[in-house]
Backbone as numpy.savetxt, mean C-alpha at the origin, in Angstrom:
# Nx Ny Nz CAx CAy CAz Cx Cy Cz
-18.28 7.54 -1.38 -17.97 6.26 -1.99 -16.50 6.24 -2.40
-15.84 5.26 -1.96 -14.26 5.24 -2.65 -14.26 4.19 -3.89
-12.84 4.64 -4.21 -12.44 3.98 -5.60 -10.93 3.24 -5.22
-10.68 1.98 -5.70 -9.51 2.26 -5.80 -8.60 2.00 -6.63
-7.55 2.62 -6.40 -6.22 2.37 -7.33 -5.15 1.76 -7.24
-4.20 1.44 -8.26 -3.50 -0.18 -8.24 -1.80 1.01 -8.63
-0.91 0.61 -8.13 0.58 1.14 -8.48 0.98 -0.19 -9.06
1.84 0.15 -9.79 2.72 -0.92 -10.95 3.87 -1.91 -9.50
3.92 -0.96 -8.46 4.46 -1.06 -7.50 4.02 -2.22 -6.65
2.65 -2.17 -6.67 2.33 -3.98 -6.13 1.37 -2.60 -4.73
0.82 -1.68 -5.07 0.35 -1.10 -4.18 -1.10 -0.93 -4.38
-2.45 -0.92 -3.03 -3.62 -0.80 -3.61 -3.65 1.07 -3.15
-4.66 2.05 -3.46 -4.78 2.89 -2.72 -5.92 2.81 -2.76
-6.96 3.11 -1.17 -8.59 3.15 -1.95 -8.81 4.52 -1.29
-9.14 5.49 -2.25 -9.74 6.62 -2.16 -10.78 7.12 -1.86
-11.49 7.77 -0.66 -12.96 8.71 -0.94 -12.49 10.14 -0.12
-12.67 10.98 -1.10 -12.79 12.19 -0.97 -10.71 12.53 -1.13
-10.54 13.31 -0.01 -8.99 13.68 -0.16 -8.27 12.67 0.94
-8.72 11.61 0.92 -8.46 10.82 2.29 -8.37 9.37 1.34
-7.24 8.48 1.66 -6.61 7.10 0.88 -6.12 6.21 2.24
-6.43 5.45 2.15 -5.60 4.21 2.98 -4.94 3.43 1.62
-3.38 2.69 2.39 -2.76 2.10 1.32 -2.39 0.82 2.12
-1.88 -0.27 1.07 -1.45 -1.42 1.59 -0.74 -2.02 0.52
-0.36 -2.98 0.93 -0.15 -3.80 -0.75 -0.72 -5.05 -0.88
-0.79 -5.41 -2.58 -1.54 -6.44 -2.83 -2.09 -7.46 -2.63
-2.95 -8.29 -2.84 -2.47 -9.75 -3.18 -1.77 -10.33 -3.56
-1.51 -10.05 -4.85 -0.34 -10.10 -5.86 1.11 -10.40 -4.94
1.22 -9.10 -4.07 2.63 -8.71 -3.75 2.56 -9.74 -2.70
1.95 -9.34 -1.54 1.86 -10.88 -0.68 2.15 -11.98 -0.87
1.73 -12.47 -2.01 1.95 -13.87 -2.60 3.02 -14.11 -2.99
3.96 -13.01 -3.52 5.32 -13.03 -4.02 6.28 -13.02 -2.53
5.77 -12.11 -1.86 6.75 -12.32 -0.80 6.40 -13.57 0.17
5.60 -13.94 0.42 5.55 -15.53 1.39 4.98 -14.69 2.58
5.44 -15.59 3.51 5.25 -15.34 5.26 5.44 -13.73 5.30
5.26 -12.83 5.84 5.53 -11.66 6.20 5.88 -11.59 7.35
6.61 -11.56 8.33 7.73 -11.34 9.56 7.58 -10.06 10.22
7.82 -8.78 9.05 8.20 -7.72 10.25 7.43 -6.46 9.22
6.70 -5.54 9.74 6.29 -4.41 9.15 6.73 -3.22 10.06
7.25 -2.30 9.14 7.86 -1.15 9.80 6.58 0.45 8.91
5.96 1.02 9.55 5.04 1.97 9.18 5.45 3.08 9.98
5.33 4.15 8.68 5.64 5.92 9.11 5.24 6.21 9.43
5.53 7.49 10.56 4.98 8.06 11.68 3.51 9.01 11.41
2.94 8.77 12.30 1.70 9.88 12.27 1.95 11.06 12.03
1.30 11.62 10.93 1.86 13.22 10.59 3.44 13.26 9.66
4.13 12.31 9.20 4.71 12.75 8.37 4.00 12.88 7.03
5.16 13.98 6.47 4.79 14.30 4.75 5.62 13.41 3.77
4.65 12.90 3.16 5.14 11.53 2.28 4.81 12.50 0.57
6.12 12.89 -0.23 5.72 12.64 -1.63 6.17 11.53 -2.38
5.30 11.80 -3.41 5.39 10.71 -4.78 6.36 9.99 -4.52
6.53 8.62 -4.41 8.11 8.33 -4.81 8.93 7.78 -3.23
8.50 8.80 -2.19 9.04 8.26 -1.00 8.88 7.10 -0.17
9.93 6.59 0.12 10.12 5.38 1.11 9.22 5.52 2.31
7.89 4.46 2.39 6.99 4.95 3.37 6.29 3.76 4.15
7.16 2.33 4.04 7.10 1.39 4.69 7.81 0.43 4.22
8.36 -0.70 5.36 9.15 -1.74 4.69 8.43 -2.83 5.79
8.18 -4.12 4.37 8.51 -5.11 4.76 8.75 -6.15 4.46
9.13 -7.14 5.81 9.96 -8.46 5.24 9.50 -9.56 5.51
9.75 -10.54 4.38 9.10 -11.59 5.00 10.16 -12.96 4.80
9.68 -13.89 4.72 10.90 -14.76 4.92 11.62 -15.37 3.44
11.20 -14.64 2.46 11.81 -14.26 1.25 12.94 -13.18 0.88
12.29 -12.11 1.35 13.10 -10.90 1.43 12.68 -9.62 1.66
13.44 -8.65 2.05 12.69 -7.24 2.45 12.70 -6.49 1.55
11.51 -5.94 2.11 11.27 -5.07 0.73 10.69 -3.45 0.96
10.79 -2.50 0.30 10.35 -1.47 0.97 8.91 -1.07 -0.25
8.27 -0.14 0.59 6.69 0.27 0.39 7.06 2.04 -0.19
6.80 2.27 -1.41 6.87 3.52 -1.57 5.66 4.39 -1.85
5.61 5.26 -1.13 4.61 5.99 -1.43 4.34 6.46 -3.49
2.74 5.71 -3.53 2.12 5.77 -4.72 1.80 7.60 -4.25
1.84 7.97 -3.75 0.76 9.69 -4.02 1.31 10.16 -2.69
1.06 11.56 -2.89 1.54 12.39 -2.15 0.85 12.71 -1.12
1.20 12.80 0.56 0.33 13.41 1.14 0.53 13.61 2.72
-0.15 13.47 3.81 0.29 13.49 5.35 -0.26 12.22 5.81
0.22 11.30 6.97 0.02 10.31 6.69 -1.08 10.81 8.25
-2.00 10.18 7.77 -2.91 10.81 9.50 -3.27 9.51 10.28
-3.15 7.65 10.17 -3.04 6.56 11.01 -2.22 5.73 10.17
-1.77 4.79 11.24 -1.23 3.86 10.83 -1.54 2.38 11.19
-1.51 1.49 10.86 -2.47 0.22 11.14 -1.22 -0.45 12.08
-1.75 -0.27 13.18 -0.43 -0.58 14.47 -0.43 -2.07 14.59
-1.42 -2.97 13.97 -2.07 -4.60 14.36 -1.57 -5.39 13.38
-0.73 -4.49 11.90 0.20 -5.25 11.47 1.62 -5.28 11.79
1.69 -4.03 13.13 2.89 -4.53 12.92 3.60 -5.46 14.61
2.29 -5.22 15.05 2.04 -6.42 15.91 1.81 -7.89 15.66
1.06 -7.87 14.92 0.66 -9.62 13.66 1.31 -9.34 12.45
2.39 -9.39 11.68 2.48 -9.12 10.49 1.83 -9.76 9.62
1.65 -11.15 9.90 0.49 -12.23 9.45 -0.56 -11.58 9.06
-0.90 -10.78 9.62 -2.62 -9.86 9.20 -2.43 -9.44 7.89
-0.81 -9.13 7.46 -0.63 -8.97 5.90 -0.72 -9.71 5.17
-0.55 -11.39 5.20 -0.93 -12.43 4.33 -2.53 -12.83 4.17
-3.11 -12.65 5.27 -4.23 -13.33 5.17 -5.09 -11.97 4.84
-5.06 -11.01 4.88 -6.14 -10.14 4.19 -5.35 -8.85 3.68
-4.62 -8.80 2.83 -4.00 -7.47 2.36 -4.72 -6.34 1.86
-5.82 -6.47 1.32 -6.59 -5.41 0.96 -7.95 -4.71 1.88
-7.86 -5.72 3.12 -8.43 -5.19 4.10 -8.23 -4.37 4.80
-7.93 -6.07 5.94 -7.74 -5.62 7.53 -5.90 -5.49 7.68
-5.19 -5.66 6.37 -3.89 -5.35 6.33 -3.17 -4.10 5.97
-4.17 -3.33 5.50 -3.40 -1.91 5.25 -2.42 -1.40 6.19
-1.79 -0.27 5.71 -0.74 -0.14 6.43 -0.64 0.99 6.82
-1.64 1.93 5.84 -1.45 3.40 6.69 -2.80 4.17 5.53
-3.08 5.47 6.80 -4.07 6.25 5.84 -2.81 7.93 5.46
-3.43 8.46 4.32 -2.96 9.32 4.07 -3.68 10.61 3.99
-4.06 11.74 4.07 -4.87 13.08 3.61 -3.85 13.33 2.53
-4.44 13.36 1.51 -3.65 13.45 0.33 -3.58 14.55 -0.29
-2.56 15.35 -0.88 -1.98 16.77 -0.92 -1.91 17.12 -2.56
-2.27 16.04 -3.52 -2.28 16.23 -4.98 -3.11 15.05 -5.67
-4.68 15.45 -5.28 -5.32 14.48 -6.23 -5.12 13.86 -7.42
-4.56 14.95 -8.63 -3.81 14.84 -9.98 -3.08 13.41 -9.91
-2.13 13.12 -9.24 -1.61 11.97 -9.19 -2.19 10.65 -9.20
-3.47 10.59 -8.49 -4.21 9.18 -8.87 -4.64 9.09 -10.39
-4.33 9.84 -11.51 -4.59 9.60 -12.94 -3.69 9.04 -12.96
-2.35 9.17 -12.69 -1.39 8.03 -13.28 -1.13 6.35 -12.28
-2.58 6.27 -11.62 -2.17 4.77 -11.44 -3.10 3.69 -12.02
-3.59 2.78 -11.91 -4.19 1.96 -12.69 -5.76 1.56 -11.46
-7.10 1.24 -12.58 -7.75 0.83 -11.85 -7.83 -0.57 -11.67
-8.99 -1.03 -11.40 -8.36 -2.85 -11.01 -8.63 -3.79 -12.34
-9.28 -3.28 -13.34 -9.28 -3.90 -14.60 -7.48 -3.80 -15.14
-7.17 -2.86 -15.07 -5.66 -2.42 -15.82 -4.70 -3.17 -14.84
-5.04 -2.97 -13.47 -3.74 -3.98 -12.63 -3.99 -5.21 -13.06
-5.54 -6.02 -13.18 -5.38 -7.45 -13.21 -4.42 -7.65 -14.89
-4.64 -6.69 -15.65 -4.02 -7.01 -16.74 -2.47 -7.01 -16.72
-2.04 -5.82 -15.67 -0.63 -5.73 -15.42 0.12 -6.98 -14.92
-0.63 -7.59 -13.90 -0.28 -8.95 -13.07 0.16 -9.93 -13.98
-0.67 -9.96 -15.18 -1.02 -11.37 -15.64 0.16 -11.10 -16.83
0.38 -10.32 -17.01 2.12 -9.78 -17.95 2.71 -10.35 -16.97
3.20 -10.37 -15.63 4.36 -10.55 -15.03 4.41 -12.24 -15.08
3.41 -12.93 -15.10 3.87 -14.18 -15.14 4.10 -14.91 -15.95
């Protein structure tokens, strides 16, 4: 069964076992508009905390995707970056952007679950 988790970053991660797919929000979607172009890291790189691990742009502005948690990235969702559109209309789906095997469980304590993001959101406006 997975769980998932919310980055302050506008990022979802959903977790089961040592294995996460990530994407970004609703939230973030909505802020950026149209989405145009998605650029996703290669199969098998090592992504820590903090690293630059996708960008994209939409007809607002570009923006880059940093890796919430540490880990190897083992797919990447190749159909957004063929449709980037697939990122507006379902971001927490069929829009993710990449899976990870993740290398420091510890780190999902410091992100938020979806009670604490909806509360985070509703500060920003």
């Amino acid at each position: 069964m997975s769980k998932t988790y919310y980055s302050d970053e506008h990022e979802w991660i959903a977790v089961d076992g040592d294995k996460a797919t990530i994407g970004i929000t609703s939230y973030a979607q909505e802020q950026l508009g149209d989405v145009v172009f998605v650029e996703l890291p290669e199969v098998g790189k090592a992504l820590s905390k903090g690293d630059e691990a996708a960008v994209v742009e939409s007809v607002k502005a570009a923006s880059e995707v940093y890796a919430a948690v540490s880990g190897e990235v083992t797919e990447v969702n190749g159909a957004v970056e063929e449709e980037p559109g697939k990122v507006n209309e379902d971001p927490e789906k069929e829009g993710w952007f990449f899976k990870l095997k993740l290398s420091d469980t510890s780190e999902l304590d410091e992100l938020m679950d979806e009670a604490a993001y909806k509360k985070f959101i509703e500060g920003l406006d």
